[in-house]
């Protein structure tokens, strides 16, 4: 990744373009279809975006080996569930993510958690990790047992994506709504559409309609032309022209 980042930085600094692209660029500039300075600025932003993405991706993956300290959360192996295996999880979360954990409280909660597991049968072991933790926290709540510190670790572990399927799904949704015929949609509108499609997909249409109908501010914004970037630019141009 470091080599790739270096290549991108060099191409950005030298504004590298193949000769056939340079010839096409000259032709487009002479015909007035593009402005070279604007094209160069767009290319520079694109290079910066790629470089920043690779840098962030590399930085995030530095923690992958340390994530092994959270494997006990899966509850797949009882032998892994002991305080000595919990301690690396605590250090990992506190040092890298600034998650506040009261270790004394966590220890007490963990011992109650251990006691809970001793009474479970092999049939309980066949449940999924999510089902196991739900039953654990439900039992703790019914018996007025605090599990706040334990919950922080479990929530963090389950927030980690198991694959990139969710990301691929977002890209697929984006391609379906940001088509050539809808190419004038601004980025904020596309983002809002994806948020709705992703987070409200299980809400019944009738309930969604009722919720939207009550939100007058949202309805006003929907009917405005601000969601179209070209319309915005046209309006600004017309406004500046009328002032002059």
mmCIF file of C-alpha atoms in Angstrom:
data_model
loop_
_atom_site.group_PDB
_atom_site.id
_atom_site.type_symbol
_atom_site.label_atom_id
_atom_site.label_comp_id
_atom_site.label_asym_id
_atom_site.label_seq_id
_atom_site.Cartn_x
_atom_site.Cartn_y
_atom_site.Cartn_z
ATOM 1 C CA UNK A 1 0.000 0.000 0.000
ATOM 2 C CA UNK A 2 2.892 2.341 0.685
ATOM 3 C CA UNK A 3 4.176 1.861 -2.881
ATOM 4 C CA UNK A 4 0.728 2.562 -4.307
ATOM 5 C CA UNK A 5 0.400 5.714 -2.218
ATOM 6 C CA UNK A 6 3.818 6.906 -3.412
ATOM 7 C CA UNK A 7 2.858 6.325 -7.060
ATOM 8 C CA UNK A 8 -0.342 8.307 -6.649
ATOM 9 C CA UNK A 9 1.486 11.176 -4.932
ATOM 10 C CA UNK A 10 4.081 11.305 -7.724
ATOM 11 C CA UNK A 11 1.408 11.351 -10.429
ATOM 12 C CA UNK A 12 -0.460 14.091 -8.601
ATOM 13 C CA UNK A 13 2.653 16.239 -8.111
ATOM 14 C CA UNK A 14 3.715 15.856 -11.766
ATOM 15 C CA UNK A 15 0.125 16.023 -13.045
ATOM 16 C CA UNK A 16 0.892 12.933 -15.105
ATOM 17 C CA UNK A 17 -1.285 12.305 -18.163
ATOM 18 C CA UNK A 18 -0.707 9.885 -21.065
ATOM 19 C CA UNK A 19 0.046 11.634 -24.352
ATOM 20 C CA UNK A 20 -3.278 10.673 -25.949
ATOM 21 C CA UNK A 21 -5.159 12.111 -22.964
ATOM 22 C CA UNK A 22 -3.115 15.318 -23.168
ATOM 23 C CA UNK A 23 -3.973 15.631 -26.873
ATOM 24 C CA UNK A 24 -7.657 15.124 -26.100
ATOM 25 C CA UNK A 25 -7.417 17.674 -23.295
ATOM 26 C CA UNK A 26 -5.933 20.277 -25.664
ATOM 27 C CA UNK A 27 -8.727 19.637 -28.168
ATOM 28 C CA UNK A 28 -11.449 19.988 -25.521
ATOM 29 C CA UNK A 29 -9.872 23.167 -24.176
ATOM 30 C CA UNK A 30 -9.629 24.728 -27.641
ATOM 31 C CA UNK A 31 -13.266 23.892 -28.329
ATOM 32 C CA UNK A 32 -14.252 25.513 -25.042
ATOM 33 C CA UNK A 33 -15.726 22.342 -23.557
ATOM 34 C CA UNK A 34 -13.431 22.353 -20.537
ATOM 35 C CA UNK A 35 -11.086 24.671 -18.663
ATOM 36 C CA UNK A 36 -7.685 23.108 -18.042
ATOM 37 C CA UNK A 37 -7.219 24.661 -14.604
ATOM 38 C CA UNK A 38 -10.579 23.281 -13.446
ATOM 39 C CA UNK A 39 -9.764 19.863 -14.892
ATOM 40 C CA UNK A 40 -6.434 19.863 -13.073
ATOM 41 C CA UNK A 41 -8.125 20.849 -9.818
ATOM 42 C CA UNK A 42 -10.625 17.989 -10.202
ATOM 43 C CA UNK A 43 -7.820 15.506 -10.860
ATOM 44 C CA UNK A 44 -5.901 16.744 -7.821
ATOM 45 C CA UNK A 45 -8.960 16.295 -5.610
ATOM 46 C CA UNK A 46 -9.424 12.786 -6.980
ATOM 47 C CA UNK A 47 -5.807 11.875 -6.204
ATOM 48 C CA UNK A 48 -6.155 13.323 -2.691
ATOM 49 C CA UNK A 49 -9.337 11.318 -2.156
ATOM 50 C CA UNK A 50 -7.627 8.079 -3.200
ATOM 51 C CA UNK A 51 -4.534 8.749 -1.096
ATOM 52 C CA UNK A 52 -6.588 9.614 1.997
ATOM 53 C CA UNK A 53 -8.746 6.522 1.545
ATOM 54 C CA UNK A 54 -5.721 4.224 1.310
ATOM 55 C CA UNK A 55 -4.107 5.919 4.315
ATOM 56 C CA UNK A 56 -7.256 5.537 6.433
ATOM 57 C CA UNK A 57 -7.775 1.951 5.278
ATOM 58 C CA UNK A 58 -4.192 1.030 6.149
ATOM 59 C CA UNK A 59 -4.462 2.683 9.558
ATOM 60 C CA UNK A 60 -7.706 0.862 10.364
ATOM 61 C CA UNK A 61 -6.228 -2.514 9.427
ATOM 62 C CA UNK A 62 -3.335 -2.096 11.844
ATOM 63 C CA UNK A 63 -5.698 -3.207 14.611
ATOM 64 C CA UNK A 64 -6.765 -6.465 12.947
ATOM 65 C CA UNK A 65 -4.327 -8.726 14.889
ATOM 66 C CA UNK A 66 -5.393 -7.062 18.145
ATOM 67 C CA UNK A 67 -9.039 -7.820 17.393
ATOM 68 C CA UNK A 68 -8.286 -11.445 18.210
ATOM 69 C CA UNK A 69 -8.526 -10.416 21.849
ATOM 70 C CA UNK A 70 -12.299 -10.187 21.340
ATOM 71 C CA UNK A 71 -12.848 -13.727 20.048
ATOM 72 C CA UNK A 72 -14.160 -14.833 23.462
ATOM 73 C CA UNK A 73 -17.244 -12.667 22.831
ATOM 74 C CA UNK A 74 -18.452 -15.288 20.336
ATOM 75 C CA UNK A 75 -18.942 -17.680 23.294
ATOM 76 C CA UNK A 76 -18.058 -20.600 21.052
ATOM 77 C CA UNK A 77 -15.424 -22.023 23.393
ATOM 78 C CA UNK A 78 -15.908 -22.060 27.164
ATOM 79 C CA UNK A 79 -12.177 -22.517 27.707
ATOM 80 C CA UNK A 80 -11.546 -19.053 26.244
ATOM 81 C CA UNK A 81 -13.822 -17.393 28.772
ATOM 82 C CA UNK A 82 -11.565 -16.478 31.671
ATOM 83 C CA UNK A 83 -10.309 -13.240 33.145
ATOM 84 C CA UNK A 84 -6.828 -13.604 31.633
ATOM 85 C CA UNK A 85 -8.402 -13.521 28.148
ATOM 86 C CA UNK A 86 -10.563 -10.533 29.016
ATOM 87 C CA UNK A 87 -7.652 -8.325 30.063
ATOM 88 C CA UNK A 88 -6.220 -7.918 26.516
ATOM 89 C CA UNK A 89 -9.685 -6.799 25.387
ATOM 90 C CA UNK A 90 -9.700 -4.112 28.054
ATOM 91 C CA UNK A 91 -6.265 -2.807 27.065
ATOM 92 C CA UNK A 92 -7.157 -2.839 23.372
ATOM 93 C CA UNK A 93 -10.369 -0.843 23.820
ATOM 94 C CA UNK A 94 -8.976 1.657 26.305
ATOM 95 C CA UNK A 95 -5.759 2.424 24.436
ATOM 96 C CA UNK A 96 -7.035 2.494 20.849
ATOM 97 C CA UNK A 97 -10.623 3.691 21.163
ATOM 98 C CA UNK A 98 -10.653 5.599 24.442
ATOM 99 C CA UNK A 99 -13.528 3.495 25.770
ATOM 100 C CA UNK A 100 -13.996 4.045 29.490
ATOM 101 C CA UNK A 101 -14.099 0.806 31.449
ATOM 102 C CA UNK A 102 -14.204 0.495 35.218
ATOM 103 C CA UNK A 103 -12.136 -2.663 35.642
ATOM 104 C CA UNK A 104 -13.304 -3.354 39.167
ATOM 105 C CA UNK A 105 -16.949 -3.255 38.103
ATOM 106 C CA UNK A 106 -16.150 -5.240 34.984
ATOM 107 C CA UNK A 107 -14.452 -7.936 37.038
ATOM 108 C CA UNK A 108 -17.499 -8.332 39.290
ATOM 109 C CA UNK A 109 -19.800 -8.490 36.276
ATOM 110 C CA UNK A 110 -17.533 -11.005 34.578
ATOM 111 C CA UNK A 111 -17.579 -13.328 37.591
ATOM 112 C CA UNK A 112 -21.386 -13.256 37.537
ATOM 113 C CA UNK A 113 -21.198 -13.968 33.824
ATOM 114 C CA UNK A 114 -18.934 -16.972 34.471
ATOM 115 C CA UNK A 115 -21.340 -18.297 37.062
ATOM 116 C CA UNK A 116 -24.204 -17.946 34.601
ATOM 117 C CA UNK A 117 -22.348 -20.015 31.984
ATOM 118 C CA UNK A 118 -21.646 -22.896 34.360
ATOM 119 C CA UNK A 119 -25.349 -23.677 34.598
ATOM 120 C CA UNK A 120 -25.916 -23.817 30.852
ATOM 121 C CA UNK A 121 -26.510 -27.068 29.004
ATOM 122 C CA UNK A 122 -25.095 -28.256 25.695
ATOM 123 C CA UNK A 123 -28.382 -27.311 24.066
ATOM 124 C CA UNK A 124 -27.773 -23.684 25.016
ATOM 125 C CA UNK A 125 -24.372 -23.881 23.318
ATOM 126 C CA UNK A 126 -26.124 -24.533 19.995
ATOM 127 C CA UNK A 127 -27.574 -21.027 20.004
ATOM 128 C CA UNK A 128 -25.991 -18.203 18.043
ATOM 129 C CA UNK A 129 -23.707 -15.725 19.789
ATOM 130 C CA UNK A 130 -26.377 -13.038 19.577
ATOM 131 C CA UNK A 131 -29.000 -15.303 21.161
ATOM 132 C CA UNK A 132 -26.623 -16.263 23.954
ATOM 133 C CA UNK A 133 -25.843 -12.672 24.883
ATOM 134 C CA UNK A 134 -29.505 -11.701 24.714
ATOM 135 C CA UNK A 135 -30.378 -14.446 27.171
ATOM 136 C CA UNK A 136 -27.463 -13.461 29.431
ATOM 137 C CA UNK A 137 -28.395 -9.788 29.579
ATOM 138 C CA UNK A 138 -32.075 -10.637 29.964
ATOM 139 C CA UNK A 139 -31.273 -12.813 32.969
ATOM 140 C CA UNK A 140 -29.038 -10.110 34.465
ATOM 141 C CA UNK A 141 -31.750 -7.511 34.034
ATOM 142 C CA UNK A 142 -34.428 -9.712 35.600
ATOM 143 C CA UNK A 143 -32.165 -10.307 38.596
ATOM 144 C CA UNK A 144 -31.084 -6.656 38.899
ATOM 145 C CA UNK A 145 -27.461 -7.477 38.081
ATOM 146 C CA UNK A 146 -25.432 -4.654 36.575
ATOM 147 C CA UNK A 147 -23.833 -5.507 33.219
ATOM 148 C CA UNK A 148 -22.977 -2.032 31.897
ATOM 149 C CA UNK A 149 -19.204 -2.622 31.601
ATOM 150 C CA UNK A 150 -19.639 -6.028 30.012
ATOM 151 C CA UNK A 151 -22.145 -4.557 27.587
ATOM 152 C CA UNK A 152 -19.615 -2.007 26.305
ATOM 153 C CA UNK A 153 -17.227 -4.742 25.188
ATOM 154 C CA UNK A 154 -19.971 -6.862 23.641
ATOM 155 C CA UNK A 155 -21.473 -3.888 21.779
ATOM 156 C CA UNK A 156 -18.081 -2.994 20.338
ATOM 157 C CA UNK A 157 -17.431 -6.575 19.210
ATOM 158 C CA UNK A 158 -20.814 -6.941 17.511
ATOM 159 C CA UNK A 159 -20.454 -3.562 15.804
ATOM 160 C CA UNK A 160 -17.488 -4.891 13.813
ATOM 161 C CA UNK A 161 -18.553 -6.018 10.314
ATOM 162 C CA UNK A 162 -17.880 -9.661 9.591
ATOM 163 C CA UNK A 163 -17.452 -8.989 5.874
ATOM 164 C CA UNK A 164 -17.700 -6.217 3.300
ATOM 165 C CA UNK A 165 -21.146 -7.433 2.174
ATOM 166 C CA UNK A 166 -22.863 -4.424 3.754
ATOM 167 C CA UNK A 167 -20.551 -2.025 1.902
ATOM 168 C CA UNK A 168 -21.102 -3.831 -1.401
ATOM 169 C CA UNK A 169 -24.839 -3.589 -0.832
ATOM 170 C CA UNK A 170 -24.567 0.185 -0.387
ATOM 171 C CA UNK A 171 -22.684 0.495 -3.682
ATOM 172 C CA UNK A 172 -25.348 -1.609 -5.388
ATOM 173 C CA UNK A 173 -28.101 0.627 -3.999
ATOM 174 C CA UNK A 174 -26.193 3.717 -5.107
ATOM 175 C CA UNK A 175 -25.901 2.412 -8.663
ATOM 176 C CA UNK A 176 -29.631 1.702 -8.759
ATOM 177 C CA UNK A 177 -30.652 5.206 -7.661
ATOM 178 C CA UNK A 178 -27.855 7.328 -9.203
ATOM 179 C CA UNK A 179 -28.376 6.393 -12.838
ATOM 180 C CA UNK A 180 -27.557 8.361 -15.990
ATOM 181 C CA UNK A 181 -31.092 9.732 -16.093
ATOM 182 C CA UNK A 182 -30.642 10.954 -12.514
ATOM 183 C CA UNK A 183 -27.107 12.198 -12.944
ATOM 184 C CA UNK A 184 -28.014 15.712 -11.789
ATOM 185 C CA UNK A 185 -28.800 14.573 -8.266
ATOM 186 C CA UNK A 186 -26.400 16.178 -5.804
ATOM 187 C CA UNK A 187 -24.338 14.023 -3.451
ATOM 188 C CA UNK A 188 -26.363 14.998 -0.371
ATOM 189 C CA UNK A 189 -29.567 13.765 -2.010
ATOM 190 C CA UNK A 190 -27.978 10.463 -2.998
ATOM 191 C CA UNK A 191 -26.633 10.061 0.525
ATOM 192 C CA UNK A 192 -30.062 10.752 2.045
ATOM 193 C CA UNK A 193 -31.668 8.243 -0.331
ATOM 194 C CA UNK A 194 -29.178 5.566 0.682
ATOM 195 C CA UNK A 195 -29.733 6.293 4.376
ATOM 196 C CA UNK A 196 -33.483 5.834 3.939
ATOM 197 C CA UNK A 197 -33.165 2.672 1.857
ATOM 198 C CA UNK A 198 -30.674 1.163 4.297
ATOM 199 C CA UNK A 199 -32.190 2.083 7.653
ATOM 200 C CA UNK A 200 -35.914 2.193 6.929
ATOM 201 C CA UNK A 201 -36.302 -0.850 4.709
ATOM 202 C CA UNK A 202 -38.248 -2.779 7.362
ATOM 203 C CA UNK A 203 -40.740 0.005 8.047
ATOM 204 C CA UNK A 204 -44.185 -0.639 6.481
ATOM 205 C CA UNK A 205 -45.115 1.738 3.654
ATOM 206 C CA UNK A 206 -48.200 2.986 5.506
ATOM 207 C CA UNK A 207 -46.191 3.854 8.609
ATOM 208 C CA UNK A 208 -43.478 5.509 6.525
ATOM 209 C CA UNK A 209 -46.112 7.578 4.701
ATOM 210 C CA UNK A 210 -47.715 8.681 7.965
ATOM 211 C CA UNK A 211 -44.357 9.686 9.450
ATOM 212 C CA UNK A 212 -43.434 11.708 6.369
ATOM 213 C CA UNK A 213 -46.858 13.378 6.202
ATOM 214 C CA UNK A 214 -46.422 14.762 9.712
ATOM 215 C CA UNK A 215 -43.017 16.291 8.953
ATOM 216 C CA UNK A 216 -43.961 19.590 7.287
ATOM 217 C CA UNK A 217 -40.400 20.903 7.169
ATOM 218 C CA UNK A 218 -39.247 17.805 5.308
ATOM 219 C CA UNK A 219 -42.124 18.050 2.810
ATOM 220 C CA UNK A 220 -41.216 21.657 2.023
ATOM 221 C CA UNK A 221 -37.583 20.703 1.447
ATOM 222 C CA UNK A 222 -38.593 17.784 -0.781
ATOM 223 C CA UNK A 223 -40.478 20.101 -3.134
ATOM 224 C CA UNK A 224 -37.600 22.563 -3.368
ATOM 225 C CA UNK A 225 -35.077 22.397 -6.196
ATOM 226 C CA UNK A 226 -32.061 22.393 -3.863
ATOM 227 C CA UNK A 227 -31.640 18.657 -4.372
ATOM 228 C CA UNK A 228 -30.484 19.245 -7.940
ATOM 229 C CA UNK A 229 -26.960 20.606 -8.175
ATOM 230 C CA UNK A 230 -27.417 22.008 -11.700
ATOM 231 C CA UNK A 231 -30.567 23.829 -10.624
ATOM 232 C CA UNK A 232 -28.647 25.367 -7.751
ATOM 233 C CA UNK A 233 -25.927 26.578 -10.079
ATOM 234 C CA UNK A 234 -28.479 27.975 -12.520
ATOM 235 C CA UNK A 235 -30.327 29.813 -9.759
ATOM 236 C CA UNK A 236 -27.102 31.316 -8.444
ATOM 237 C CA UNK A 237 -26.118 32.421 -11.944
ATOM 238 C CA UNK A 238 -29.512 34.025 -12.559
ATOM 239 C CA UNK A 239 -29.398 35.754 -9.175
ATOM 240 C CA UNK A 240 -25.950 37.203 -9.793
ATOM 241 C CA UNK A 241 -27.026 38.297 -13.287
ATOM 242 C CA UNK A 242 -30.071 40.154 -11.987
ATOM 243 C CA UNK A 243 -27.949 41.987 -9.429
ATOM 244 C CA UNK A 244 -25.569 43.253 -12.089
#
